[in-house]
Amino acid sequence: MTFTFYAQRIFVTRFNAAVGFYSQALGLEPEFLDEDMGWAEFELGAAKIALELIDADTEEANDLVGRFVGVTLQVEDIQSAYEDMTQRGIEFVAPPEKQPWGGTLGHFKDLEGNILSIFSM
């Protein structure tokens, strides 16, 4: 059996706003978009980010929306990316910091409070 990574799912309660954030603020083009299904995919090289609509009035939404999602996006120049993203209104948890392993890492929030990361070496 062989496995291939398909997508990292990010749960959102405001689907159209989330698609707008990932499209406009992050500059990602949806590869697939189905508003009725509440599913959008953004290709990032060998992997994808998939936005999945979840009902805001559920216990599941409380558990899955507005948390650290474990998505890390690599950028060439983290300082330039940080400045560009903050100018676009993207909120960072803190400015990027040099890490003991040699890279620089920063964490930012989407419109739902989901926390993603950027890094560069």
PDB file of C-alpha atoms in Angstrom:
ATOM      1  CA  MET A   1       0.000   0.000   0.000  1.00  0.00           C
ATOM      2  CA  THR A   2       1.265   3.482  -0.883  1.00  0.00           C
ATOM      3  CA  PHE A   3       0.066   6.722   0.684  1.00  0.00           C
ATOM      4  CA  THR A   4       0.214  10.177  -0.859  1.00  0.00           C
ATOM      5  CA  PHE A   5      -0.492  13.338   1.100  1.00  0.00           C
ATOM      6  CA  TYR A   6      -3.633  15.037  -0.206  1.00  0.00           C
ATOM      7  CA  ALA A   7      -4.608  18.032   1.933  1.00  0.00           C
ATOM      8  CA  GLN A   8      -4.547  19.659   5.348  1.00  0.00           C
ATOM      9  CA  ARG A   9      -8.152  20.463   6.294  1.00  0.00           C
ATOM     10  CA  ILE A  10      -8.869  23.777   8.020  1.00  0.00           C
ATOM     11  CA  PHE A  11     -12.336  24.118   9.497  1.00  0.00           C
ATOM     12  CA  VAL A  12     -14.216  27.407   9.117  1.00  0.00           C
ATOM     13  CA  THR A  13     -17.678  28.683  10.014  1.00  0.00           C
ATOM     14  CA  ARG A  14     -17.785  31.603   7.554  1.00  0.00           C
ATOM     15  CA  PHE A  15     -16.934  29.842   4.308  1.00  0.00           C
ATOM     16  CA  ASN A  16     -17.088  32.730   1.806  1.00  0.00           C
ATOM     17  CA  ALA A  17     -15.131  35.038   4.115  1.00  0.00           C
ATOM     18  CA  ALA A  18     -12.508  32.325   4.628  1.00  0.00           C
ATOM     19  CA  VAL A  19     -12.175  31.722   0.879  1.00  0.00           C
ATOM     20  CA  GLY A  20     -11.760  35.473   0.439  1.00  0.00           C
ATOM     21  CA  PHE A  21      -9.033  35.599   3.085  1.00  0.00           C
ATOM     22  CA  TYR A  22      -7.029  32.739   1.587  1.00  0.00           C
ATOM     23  CA  SER A  23      -7.555  34.111  -1.945  1.00  0.00           C
ATOM     24  CA  GLN A  24      -7.035  37.822  -1.378  1.00  0.00           C
ATOM     25  CA  ALA A  25      -4.936  38.203   1.772  1.00  0.00           C
ATOM     26  CA  LEU A  26      -2.675  35.205   1.137  1.00  0.00           C
ATOM     27  CA  GLY A  27      -2.849  35.394  -2.667  1.00  0.00           C
ATOM     28  CA  LEU A  28      -3.772  31.717  -3.134  1.00  0.00           C
ATOM     29  CA  GLU A  29      -5.949  30.743  -6.090  1.00  0.00           C
ATOM     30  CA  PRO A  30      -8.695  28.202  -5.379  1.00  0.00           C
ATOM     31  CA  GLU A  31      -8.078  25.060  -7.418  1.00  0.00           C
ATOM     32  CA  PHE A  32     -11.516  23.736  -6.485  1.00  0.00           C
ATOM     33  CA  LEU A  33     -14.476  25.592  -4.967  1.00  0.00           C
ATOM     34  CA  ASP A  34     -17.946  24.291  -4.128  1.00  0.00           C
ATOM     35  CA  GLU A  35     -19.973  26.715  -2.008  1.00  0.00           C
ATOM     36  CA  ASP A  36     -22.919  24.301  -1.663  1.00  0.00           C
ATOM     37  CA  MET A  37     -20.651  21.598  -0.286  1.00  0.00           C
ATOM     38  CA  GLY A  38     -18.619  24.088   1.759  1.00  0.00           C
ATOM     39  CA  TRP A  39     -15.274  22.901   0.397  1.00  0.00           C
ATOM     40  CA  ALA A  40     -12.388  24.766  -1.233  1.00  0.00           C
ATOM     41  CA  GLU A  41      -8.906  23.584  -2.162  1.00  0.00           C
ATOM     42  CA  PHE A  42      -5.783  25.684  -2.633  1.00  0.00           C
ATOM     43  CA  GLU A  43      -2.795  23.918  -4.148  1.00  0.00           C
ATOM     44  CA  LEU A  44       0.618  24.546  -2.616  1.00  0.00           C
ATOM     45  CA  GLY A  45       3.044  22.520  -4.680  1.00  0.00           C
ATOM     46  CA  ALA A  46       2.843  18.895  -3.547  1.00  0.00           C
ATOM     47  CA  ALA A  47       0.205  19.609  -0.879  1.00  0.00           C
ATOM     48  CA  LYS A  48      -3.105  21.422  -0.553  1.00  0.00           C
ATOM     49  CA  ILE A  49      -4.963  23.473   1.997  1.00  0.00           C
ATOM     50  CA  ALA A  50      -8.640  22.522   2.081  1.00  0.00           C
ATOM     51  CA  LEU A  51     -11.218  24.773   3.742  1.00  0.00           C
ATOM     52  CA  GLU A  52     -14.181  22.869   5.114  1.00  0.00           C
ATOM     53  CA  LEU A  53     -17.394  24.524   6.291  1.00  0.00           C
ATOM     54  CA  ILE A  54     -18.599  23.455   9.714  1.00  0.00           C
ATOM     55  CA  ASP A  55     -21.768  24.543  11.523  1.00  0.00           C
ATOM     56  CA  ALA A  56     -20.825  27.267  14.022  1.00  0.00           C
ATOM     57  CA  ASP A  57     -23.502  26.136  16.489  1.00  0.00           C
ATOM     58  CA  THR A  58     -21.944  22.749  17.231  1.00  0.00           C
ATOM     59  CA  GLU A  59     -19.574  21.427  19.865  1.00  0.00           C
ATOM     60  CA  GLU A  60     -17.392  20.187  17.014  1.00  0.00           C
ATOM     61  CA  ALA A  61     -16.919  23.776  15.788  1.00  0.00           C
ATOM     62  CA  ASN A  62     -15.761  24.801  19.264  1.00  0.00           C
ATOM     63  CA  ASP A  63     -13.101  22.080  19.094  1.00  0.00           C
ATOM     64  CA  LEU A  64     -11.968  22.524  15.476  1.00  0.00           C
ATOM     65  CA  VAL A  65     -12.177  26.254  14.654  1.00  0.00           C
ATOM     66  CA  GLY A  66      -9.811  28.897  16.023  1.00  0.00           C
ATOM     67  CA  ARG A  67      -6.863  26.699  16.955  1.00  0.00           C
ATOM     68  CA  PHE A  68      -3.302  25.937  15.887  1.00  0.00           C
ATOM     69  CA  VAL A  69      -3.781  23.869  12.714  1.00  0.00           C
ATOM     70  CA  GLY A  70      -0.206  22.722  12.098  1.00  0.00           C
ATOM     71  CA  VAL A  71       0.122  24.233   8.596  1.00  0.00           C
ATOM     72  CA  THR A  72       3.534  25.730   7.841  1.00  0.00           C
ATOM     73  CA  LEU A  73       4.144  27.668   4.625  1.00  0.00           C
ATOM     74  CA  GLN A  74       7.749  28.132   3.509  1.00  0.00           C
ATOM     75  CA  VAL A  75       8.721  31.554   2.145  1.00  0.00           C
ATOM     76  CA  GLU A  76      11.964  32.775   0.607  1.00  0.00           C
ATOM     77  CA  ASP A  77      12.289  35.942   2.719  1.00  0.00           C
ATOM     78  CA  ILE A  78      10.315  35.798   5.956  1.00  0.00           C
ATOM     79  CA  GLN A  79      10.822  39.450   6.865  1.00  0.00           C
ATOM     80  CA  SER A  80       9.432  40.617   3.510  1.00  0.00           C
ATOM     81  CA  ALA A  81       6.562  38.123   3.768  1.00  0.00           C
ATOM     82  CA  TYR A  82       5.799  39.290   7.320  1.00  0.00           C
ATOM     83  CA  GLU A  83       5.765  42.958   6.283  1.00  0.00           C
ATOM     84  CA  ASP A  84       3.611  42.262   3.214  1.00  0.00           C
ATOM     85  CA  MET A  85       1.156  40.129   5.177  1.00  0.00           C
ATOM     86  CA  THR A  86       0.790  42.646   8.019  1.00  0.00           C
ATOM     87  CA  GLN A  87       0.173  45.404   5.441  1.00  0.00           C
ATOM     88  CA  ARG A  88      -2.637  43.225   4.066  1.00  0.00           C
ATOM     89  CA  GLY A  89      -4.189  43.155   7.540  1.00  0.00           C
ATOM     90  CA  ILE A  90      -3.083  39.667   8.542  1.00  0.00           C
ATOM     91  CA  GLU A  91      -2.661  39.373  12.309  1.00  0.00           C
ATOM     92  CA  PHE A  92       0.485  37.705  13.620  1.00  0.00           C
ATOM     93  CA  VAL A  93       0.653  36.157  17.080  1.00  0.00           C
ATOM     94  CA  ALA A  94       4.150  37.696  17.360  1.00  0.00           C
ATOM     95  CA  PRO A  95       6.809  38.820  14.870  1.00  0.00           C
ATOM     96  CA  PRO A  96       8.847  35.993  13.305  1.00  0.00           C
ATOM     97  CA  GLU A  97      11.674  34.728  15.504  1.00  0.00           C
ATOM     98  CA  LYS A  98      14.934  32.927  14.805  1.00  0.00           C
ATOM     99  CA  GLN A  99      14.692  29.337  16.068  1.00  0.00           C
ATOM    100  CA  PRO A 100      17.404  27.198  17.729  1.00  0.00           C
ATOM    101  CA  TRP A 101      17.312  24.838  14.714  1.00  0.00           C
ATOM    102  CA  GLY A 102      18.414  27.685  12.384  1.00  0.00           C
ATOM    103  CA  GLY A 103      15.218  28.764  10.653  1.00  0.00           C
ATOM    104  CA  THR A 104      12.927  31.710  11.345  1.00  0.00           C
ATOM    105  CA  LEU A 105       9.287  31.014  12.235  1.00  0.00           C
ATOM    106  CA  GLY A 106       6.179  33.188  12.566  1.00  0.00           C
ATOM    107  CA  HIS A 107       2.554  32.359  13.377  1.00  0.00           C
ATOM    108  CA  PHE A 108      -0.463  34.195  11.943  1.00  0.00           C
ATOM    109  CA  LYS A 109      -4.242  33.958  12.222  1.00  0.00           C
ATOM    110  CA  ASP A 110      -6.872  33.594   9.535  1.00  0.00           C
ATOM    111  CA  LEU A 111     -10.286  35.283   9.898  1.00  0.00           C
ATOM    112  CA  GLU A 112     -11.577  32.423  12.085  1.00  0.00           C
ATOM    113  CA  GLY A 113      -8.615  32.534  14.473  1.00  0.00           C
ATOM    114  CA  ASN A 114      -6.991  29.408  13.013  1.00  0.00           C
ATOM    115  CA  ILE A 115      -3.224  29.729  13.494  1.00  0.00           C
ATOM    116  CA  LEU A 116      -0.898  28.915  10.600  1.00  0.00           C
ATOM    117  CA  SER A 117       2.879  29.387  10.355  1.00  0.00           C
ATOM    118  CA  ILE A 118       5.397  30.760   7.901  1.00  0.00           C
ATOM    119  CA  PHE A 119       9.090  29.944   7.985  1.00  0.00           C
ATOM    120  CA  SER A 120      12.318  30.440   6.063  1.00  0.00           C
ATOM    121  CA  MET A 121      15.828  29.139   6.457  1.00  0.00           C
TER     122      MET A 121
END
